[in-house]
CSV table of C-alpha atoms in Angstrom, one decimal:
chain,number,residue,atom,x,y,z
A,1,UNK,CA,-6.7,-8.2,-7.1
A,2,UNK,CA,-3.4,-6.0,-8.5
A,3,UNK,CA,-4.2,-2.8,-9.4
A,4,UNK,CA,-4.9,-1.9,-12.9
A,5,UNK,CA,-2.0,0.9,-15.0
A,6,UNK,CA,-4.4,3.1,-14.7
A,7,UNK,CA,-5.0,3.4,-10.9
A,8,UNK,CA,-1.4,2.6,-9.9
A,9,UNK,CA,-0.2,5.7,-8.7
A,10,UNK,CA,-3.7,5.9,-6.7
A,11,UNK,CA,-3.1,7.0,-3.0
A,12,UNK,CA,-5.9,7.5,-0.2
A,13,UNK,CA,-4.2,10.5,0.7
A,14,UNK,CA,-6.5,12.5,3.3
A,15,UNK,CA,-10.0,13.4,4.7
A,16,UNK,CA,-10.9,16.8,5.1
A,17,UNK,CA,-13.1,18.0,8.2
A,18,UNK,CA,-14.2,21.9,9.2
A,19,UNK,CA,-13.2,22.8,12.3
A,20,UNK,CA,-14.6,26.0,14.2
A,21,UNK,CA,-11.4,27.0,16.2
A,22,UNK,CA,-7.8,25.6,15.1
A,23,UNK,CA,-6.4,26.8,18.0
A,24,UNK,CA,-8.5,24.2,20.1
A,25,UNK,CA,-8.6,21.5,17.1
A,26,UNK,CA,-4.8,21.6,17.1
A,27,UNK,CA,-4.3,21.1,20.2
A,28,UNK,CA,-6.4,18.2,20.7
A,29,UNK,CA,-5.4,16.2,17.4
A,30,UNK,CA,-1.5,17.0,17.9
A,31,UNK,CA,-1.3,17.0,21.9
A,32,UNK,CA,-4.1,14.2,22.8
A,33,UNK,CA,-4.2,12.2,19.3
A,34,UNK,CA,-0.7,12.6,18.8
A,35,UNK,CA,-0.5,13.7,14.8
A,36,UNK,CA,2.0,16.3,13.8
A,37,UNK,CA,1.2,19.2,11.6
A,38,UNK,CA,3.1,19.0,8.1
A,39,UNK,CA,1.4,22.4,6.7
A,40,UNK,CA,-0.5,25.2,7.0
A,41,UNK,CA,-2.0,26.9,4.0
A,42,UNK,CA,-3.4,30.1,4.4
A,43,UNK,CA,-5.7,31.9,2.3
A,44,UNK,CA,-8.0,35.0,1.9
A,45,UNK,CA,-11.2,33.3,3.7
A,46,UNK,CA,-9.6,29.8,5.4
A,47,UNK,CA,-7.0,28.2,6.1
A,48,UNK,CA,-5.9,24.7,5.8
A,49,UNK,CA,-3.8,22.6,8.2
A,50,UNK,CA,-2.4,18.7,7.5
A,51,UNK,CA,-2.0,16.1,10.0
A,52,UNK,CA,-0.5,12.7,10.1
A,53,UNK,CA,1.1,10.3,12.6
A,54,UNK,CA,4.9,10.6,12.2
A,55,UNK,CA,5.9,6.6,11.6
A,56,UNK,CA,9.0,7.6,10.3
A,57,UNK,CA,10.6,7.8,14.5
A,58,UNK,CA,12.6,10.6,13.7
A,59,UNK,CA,11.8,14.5,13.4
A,60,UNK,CA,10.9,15.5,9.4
A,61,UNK,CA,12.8,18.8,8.0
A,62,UNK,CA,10.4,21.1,6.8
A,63,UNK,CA,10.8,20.3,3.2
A,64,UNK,CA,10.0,16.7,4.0
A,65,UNK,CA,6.5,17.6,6.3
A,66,UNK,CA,5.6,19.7,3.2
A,67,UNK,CA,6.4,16.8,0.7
A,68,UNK,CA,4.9,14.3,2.7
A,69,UNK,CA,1.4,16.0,2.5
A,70,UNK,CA,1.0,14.4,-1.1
A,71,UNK,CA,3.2,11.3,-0.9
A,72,UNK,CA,1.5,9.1,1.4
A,73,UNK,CA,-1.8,8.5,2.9
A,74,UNK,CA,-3.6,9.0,6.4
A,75,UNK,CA,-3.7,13.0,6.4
A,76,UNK,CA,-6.1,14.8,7.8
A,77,UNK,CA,-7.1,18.3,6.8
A,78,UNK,CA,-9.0,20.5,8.3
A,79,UNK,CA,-10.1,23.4,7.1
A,80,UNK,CA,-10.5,26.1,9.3
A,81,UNK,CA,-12.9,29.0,7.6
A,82,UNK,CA,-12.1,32.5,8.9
A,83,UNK,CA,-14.3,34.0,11.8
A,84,UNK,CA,-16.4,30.9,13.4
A,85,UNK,CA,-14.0,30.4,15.9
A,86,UNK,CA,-16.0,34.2,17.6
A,87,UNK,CA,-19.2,34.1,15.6
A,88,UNK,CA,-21.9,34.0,18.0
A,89,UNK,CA,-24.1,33.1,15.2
A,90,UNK,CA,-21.9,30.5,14.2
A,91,UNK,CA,-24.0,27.1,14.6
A,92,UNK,CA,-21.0,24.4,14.4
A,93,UNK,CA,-20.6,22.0,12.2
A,94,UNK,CA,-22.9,18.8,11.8
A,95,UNK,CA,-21.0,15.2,13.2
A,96,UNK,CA,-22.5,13.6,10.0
A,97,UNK,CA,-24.3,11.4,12.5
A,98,UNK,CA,-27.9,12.5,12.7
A,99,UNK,CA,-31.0,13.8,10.7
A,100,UNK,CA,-30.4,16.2,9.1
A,101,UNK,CA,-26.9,15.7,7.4
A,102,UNK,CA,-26.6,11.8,8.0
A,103,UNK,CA,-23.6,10.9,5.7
A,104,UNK,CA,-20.3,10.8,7.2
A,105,UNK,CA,-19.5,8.8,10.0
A,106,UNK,CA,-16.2,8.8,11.6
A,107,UNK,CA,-12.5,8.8,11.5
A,108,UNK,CA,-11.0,5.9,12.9
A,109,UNK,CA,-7.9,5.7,15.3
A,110,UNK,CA,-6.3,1.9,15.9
A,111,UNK,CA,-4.0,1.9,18.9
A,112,UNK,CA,-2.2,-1.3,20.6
A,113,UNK,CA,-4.3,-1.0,23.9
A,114,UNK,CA,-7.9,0.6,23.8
A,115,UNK,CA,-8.1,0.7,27.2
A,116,UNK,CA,-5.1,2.1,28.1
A,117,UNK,CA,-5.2,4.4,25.8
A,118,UNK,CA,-8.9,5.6,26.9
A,119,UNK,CA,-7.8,5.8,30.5
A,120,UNK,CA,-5.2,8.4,29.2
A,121,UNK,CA,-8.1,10.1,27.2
A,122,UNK,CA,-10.3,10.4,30.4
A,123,UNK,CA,-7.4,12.2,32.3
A,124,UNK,CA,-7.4,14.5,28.9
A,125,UNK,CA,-10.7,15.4,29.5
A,126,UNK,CA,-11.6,14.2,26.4
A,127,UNK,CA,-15.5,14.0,25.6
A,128,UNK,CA,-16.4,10.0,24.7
A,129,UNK,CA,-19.7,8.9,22.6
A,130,UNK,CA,-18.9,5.2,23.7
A,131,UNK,CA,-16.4,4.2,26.3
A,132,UNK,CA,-14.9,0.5,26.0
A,133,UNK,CA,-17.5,-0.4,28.9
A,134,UNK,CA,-20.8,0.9,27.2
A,135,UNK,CA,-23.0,-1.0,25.4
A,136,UNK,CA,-21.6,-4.6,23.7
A,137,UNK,CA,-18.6,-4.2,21.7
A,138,UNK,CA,-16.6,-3.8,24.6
A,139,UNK,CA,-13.1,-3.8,22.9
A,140,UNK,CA,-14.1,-0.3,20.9
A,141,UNK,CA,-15.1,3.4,21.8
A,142,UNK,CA,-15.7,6.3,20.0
A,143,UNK,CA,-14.6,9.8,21.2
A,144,UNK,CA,-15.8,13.1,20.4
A,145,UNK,CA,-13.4,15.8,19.0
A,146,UNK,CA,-13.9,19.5,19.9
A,147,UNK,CA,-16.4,20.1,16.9
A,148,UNK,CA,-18.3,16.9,17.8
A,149,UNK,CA,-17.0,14.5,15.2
A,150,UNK,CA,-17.0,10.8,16.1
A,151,UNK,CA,-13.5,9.2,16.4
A,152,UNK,CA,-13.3,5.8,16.6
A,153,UNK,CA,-10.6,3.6,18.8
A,154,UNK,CA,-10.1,0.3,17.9
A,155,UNK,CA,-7.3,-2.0,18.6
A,156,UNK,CA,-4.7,-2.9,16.0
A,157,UNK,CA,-4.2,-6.2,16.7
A,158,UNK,CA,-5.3,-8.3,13.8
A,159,UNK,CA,-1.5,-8.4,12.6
A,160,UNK,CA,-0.1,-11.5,11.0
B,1,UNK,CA,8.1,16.1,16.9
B,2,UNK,CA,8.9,12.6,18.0
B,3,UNK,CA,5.5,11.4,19.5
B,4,UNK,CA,4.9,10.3,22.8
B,5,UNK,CA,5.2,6.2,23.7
B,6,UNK,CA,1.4,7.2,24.5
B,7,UNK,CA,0.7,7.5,21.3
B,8,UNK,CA,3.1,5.6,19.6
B,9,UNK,CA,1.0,3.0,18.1
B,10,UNK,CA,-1.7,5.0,17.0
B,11,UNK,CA,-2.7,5.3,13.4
B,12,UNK,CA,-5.3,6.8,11.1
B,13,UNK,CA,-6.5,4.3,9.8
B,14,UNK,CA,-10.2,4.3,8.6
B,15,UNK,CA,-12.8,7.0,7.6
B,16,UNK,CA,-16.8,5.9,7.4
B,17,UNK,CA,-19.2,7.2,5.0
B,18,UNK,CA,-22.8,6.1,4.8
B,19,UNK,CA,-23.4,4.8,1.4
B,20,UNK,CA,-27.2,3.7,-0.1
B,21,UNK,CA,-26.6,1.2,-2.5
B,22,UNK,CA,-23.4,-1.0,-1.8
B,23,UNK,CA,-23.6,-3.1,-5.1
B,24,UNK,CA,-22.9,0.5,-6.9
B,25,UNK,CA,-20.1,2.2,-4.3
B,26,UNK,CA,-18.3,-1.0,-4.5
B,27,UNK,CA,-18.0,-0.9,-8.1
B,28,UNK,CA,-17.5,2.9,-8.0
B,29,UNK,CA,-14.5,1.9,-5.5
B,30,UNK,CA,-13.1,-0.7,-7.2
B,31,UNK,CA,-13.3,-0.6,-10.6
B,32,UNK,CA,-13.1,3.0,-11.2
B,33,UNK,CA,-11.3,4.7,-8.1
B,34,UNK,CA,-9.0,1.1,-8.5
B,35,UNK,CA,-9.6,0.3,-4.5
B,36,UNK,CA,-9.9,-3.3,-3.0
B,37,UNK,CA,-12.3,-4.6,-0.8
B,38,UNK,CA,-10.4,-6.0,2.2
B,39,UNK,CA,-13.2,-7.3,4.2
B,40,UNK,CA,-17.1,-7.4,4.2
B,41,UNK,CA,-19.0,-7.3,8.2
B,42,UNK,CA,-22.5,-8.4,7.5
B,43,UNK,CA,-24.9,-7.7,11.2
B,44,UNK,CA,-28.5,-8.0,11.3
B,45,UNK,CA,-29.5,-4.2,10.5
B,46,UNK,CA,-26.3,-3.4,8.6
B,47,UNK,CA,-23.2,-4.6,6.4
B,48,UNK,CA,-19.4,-3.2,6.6
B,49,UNK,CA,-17.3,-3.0,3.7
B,50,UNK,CA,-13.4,-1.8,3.7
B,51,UNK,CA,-11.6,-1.0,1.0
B,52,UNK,CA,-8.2,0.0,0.7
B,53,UNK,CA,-5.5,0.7,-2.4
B,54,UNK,CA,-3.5,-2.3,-2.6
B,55,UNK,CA,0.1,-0.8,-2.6
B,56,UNK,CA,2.0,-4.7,-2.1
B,57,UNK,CA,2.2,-5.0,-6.0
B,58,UNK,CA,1.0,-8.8,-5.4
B,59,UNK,CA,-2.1,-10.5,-4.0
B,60,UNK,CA,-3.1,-10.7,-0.7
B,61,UNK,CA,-4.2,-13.7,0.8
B,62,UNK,CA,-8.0,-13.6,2.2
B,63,UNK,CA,-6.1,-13.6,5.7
B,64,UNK,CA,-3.9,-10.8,4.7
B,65,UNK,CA,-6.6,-8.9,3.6
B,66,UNK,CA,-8.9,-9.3,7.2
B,67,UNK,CA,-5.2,-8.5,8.9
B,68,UNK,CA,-4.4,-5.6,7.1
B,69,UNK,CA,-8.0,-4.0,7.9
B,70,UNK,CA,-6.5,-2.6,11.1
B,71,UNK,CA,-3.0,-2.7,10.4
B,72,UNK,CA,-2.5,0.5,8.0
B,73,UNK,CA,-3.9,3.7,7.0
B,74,UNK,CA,-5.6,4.8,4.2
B,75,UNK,CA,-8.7,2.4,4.6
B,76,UNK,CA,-12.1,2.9,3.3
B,77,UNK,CA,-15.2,1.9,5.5
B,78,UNK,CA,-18.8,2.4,4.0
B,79,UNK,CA,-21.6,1.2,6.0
B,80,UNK,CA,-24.9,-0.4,4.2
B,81,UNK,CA,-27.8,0.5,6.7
B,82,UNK,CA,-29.9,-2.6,4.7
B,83,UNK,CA,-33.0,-1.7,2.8
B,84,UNK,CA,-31.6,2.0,1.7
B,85,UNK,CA,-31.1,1.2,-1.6
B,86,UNK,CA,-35.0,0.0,-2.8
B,87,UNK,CA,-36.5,2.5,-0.2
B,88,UNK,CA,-38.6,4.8,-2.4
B,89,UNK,CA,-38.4,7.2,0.8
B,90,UNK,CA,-34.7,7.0,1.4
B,91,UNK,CA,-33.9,10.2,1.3
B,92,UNK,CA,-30.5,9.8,0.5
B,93,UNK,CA,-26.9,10.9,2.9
B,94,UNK,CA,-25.3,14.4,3.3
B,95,UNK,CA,-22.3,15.0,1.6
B,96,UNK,CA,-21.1,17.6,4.3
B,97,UNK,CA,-20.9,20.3,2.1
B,98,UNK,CA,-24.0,22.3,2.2
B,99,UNK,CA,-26.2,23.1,5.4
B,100,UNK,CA,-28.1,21.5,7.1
B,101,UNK,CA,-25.2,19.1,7.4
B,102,UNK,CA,-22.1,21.0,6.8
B,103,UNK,CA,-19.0,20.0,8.0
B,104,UNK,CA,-17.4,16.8,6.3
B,105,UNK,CA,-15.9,18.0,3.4
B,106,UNK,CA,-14.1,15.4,1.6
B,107,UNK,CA,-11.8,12.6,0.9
B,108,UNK,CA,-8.6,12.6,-1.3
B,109,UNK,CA,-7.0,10.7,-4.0
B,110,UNK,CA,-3.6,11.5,-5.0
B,111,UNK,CA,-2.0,10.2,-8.9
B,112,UNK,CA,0.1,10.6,-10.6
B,113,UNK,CA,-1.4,12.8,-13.4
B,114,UNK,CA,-4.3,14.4,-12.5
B,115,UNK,CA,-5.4,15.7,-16.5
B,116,UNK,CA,-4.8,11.3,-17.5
B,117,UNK,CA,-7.1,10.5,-14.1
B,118,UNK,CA,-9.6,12.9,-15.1
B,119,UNK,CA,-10.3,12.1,-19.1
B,120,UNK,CA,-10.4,8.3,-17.9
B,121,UNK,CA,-13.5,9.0,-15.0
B,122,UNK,CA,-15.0,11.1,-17.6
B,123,UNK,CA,-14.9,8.2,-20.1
B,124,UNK,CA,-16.4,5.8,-17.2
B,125,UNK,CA,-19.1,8.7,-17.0
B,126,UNK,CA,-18.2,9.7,-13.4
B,127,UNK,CA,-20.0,13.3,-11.9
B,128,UNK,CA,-17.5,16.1,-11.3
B,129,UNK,CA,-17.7,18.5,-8.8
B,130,UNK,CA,-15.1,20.8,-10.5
B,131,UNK,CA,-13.1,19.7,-13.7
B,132,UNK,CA,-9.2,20.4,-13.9
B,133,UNK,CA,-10.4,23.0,-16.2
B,134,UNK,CA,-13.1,24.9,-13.9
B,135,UNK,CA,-12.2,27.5,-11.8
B,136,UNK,CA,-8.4,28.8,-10.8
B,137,UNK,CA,-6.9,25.9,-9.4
B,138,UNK,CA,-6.0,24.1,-12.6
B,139,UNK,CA,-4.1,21.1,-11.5
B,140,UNK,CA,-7.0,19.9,-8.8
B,141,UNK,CA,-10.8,18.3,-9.5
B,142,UNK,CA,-13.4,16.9,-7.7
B,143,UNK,CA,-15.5,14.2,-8.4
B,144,UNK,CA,-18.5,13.0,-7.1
B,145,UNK,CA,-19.1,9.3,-5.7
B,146,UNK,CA,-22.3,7.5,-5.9
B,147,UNK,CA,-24.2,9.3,-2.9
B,148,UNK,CA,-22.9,12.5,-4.3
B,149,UNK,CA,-19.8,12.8,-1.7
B,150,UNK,CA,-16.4,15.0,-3.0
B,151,UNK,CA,-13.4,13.0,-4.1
B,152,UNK,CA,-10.9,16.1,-4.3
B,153,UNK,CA,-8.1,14.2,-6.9
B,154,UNK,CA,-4.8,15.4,-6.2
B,155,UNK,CA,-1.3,15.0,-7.9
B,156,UNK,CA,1.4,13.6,-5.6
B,157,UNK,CA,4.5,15.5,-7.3
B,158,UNK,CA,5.7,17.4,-4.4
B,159,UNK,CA,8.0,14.1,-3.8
B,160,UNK,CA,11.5,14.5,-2.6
């Protein structure tokens, strides 16, 4: 159904996770997941740093990561809130995937060749919840980032 | 930075909420965020729906629609775990913003005028989390979706 005027403009522009330590969330979503980071914005209390896959195959300027962050969709931010990254007390954050906090679910990642791709994750040492060879959907796994959220990996290949 | 050819093909391209009712997201996702729904998983225990902004300006063909479910980013998956939405007992999903449970935050929508977007979810009687007009930052809100999760709404004028 075409879009009504009034929801035209209308982009799914991010999702927005907390993250204990950006030092080791960075890391993992731009070295292993393979986003690039647009911006950082930081504040008093947090900080907040965008992430997208670069489909674009060449390297953004600076004013173009920044302008990006609002002009397209398939961000991620995370928000990063000053201190839990050495709080002993801190308790980390809940996956959304169990009593009590059951809500969210995952963030999904489609890649040409799951199991290639999980291969490369094992080497990573990258923590899975599902690999391709557990359980019966055997052409999906989920892995875990470092704060415990579910990621899925599913292949893209239901092009026309 | 370039990516990797590891990575290459990888793309954001889901995030999963929970959702109690769907009869009531799907019209909150359709007729009042302006989303369509792309493709609908029923399974014995639980039912899939994806939705997804239609940017083609034209309609897609029912094939279209299943091939584009993991062909882009900026899709929409809420999971139905059947028998939530007449369970007297359901104690209803997280949002991720308060503990127990704290660490999904939000999703984002990005338009074009964030003051037009606002007065028209207010006419359709949607909750908000923080009106243009609460607190400092003036040209953000957040609204709240059926099972109470935060919709930050966003302008997307930082265009070059």
């Amino acid at each position: 159904m075409p879009r009504t005027a009034e929801t035209a403009s209308f982009k799914f522009n991010h999702t927005m996770l907390r993250v204990k330590d950006p030092k080791v969330s960075l890391a993992f979503y731009q070295d292993i997941i393979g986003m690039e980071l647009l911006s950082e914005k930081k504040f008093a209390d947090f900080t907040l740093y965008f992430l997208a896959f670069n489909h674009d195959g060449r390297e953004l300027t600076p004013e173009e990561k920044e302008a990006t962050r609002f002009a397209r969709e398939g961000i991620l931010e995370l928000t990063h809130n000053h201190g839990t990254e050495s709080d002993p007390n801190f308790q980390g954050y809940a996956s959304g995937n169990s009593d009590p906090g059951r809500g969210f679910g995952h963030i999904a990642i489609t890649v040409d060749d799951v199991e290639v791709a999980c291969e490369r994750f094992e080497k990573l040492g990258v923590q899975f919840k599902k690999r391709p060879s557990d359980g019966k959907m055997r052409h999906i796994a989920f892995i875990l980032d470092p704060d415990g959220y579910w990621i899925e990996v599913v292949p893209n290949v239901l092009k026309l």
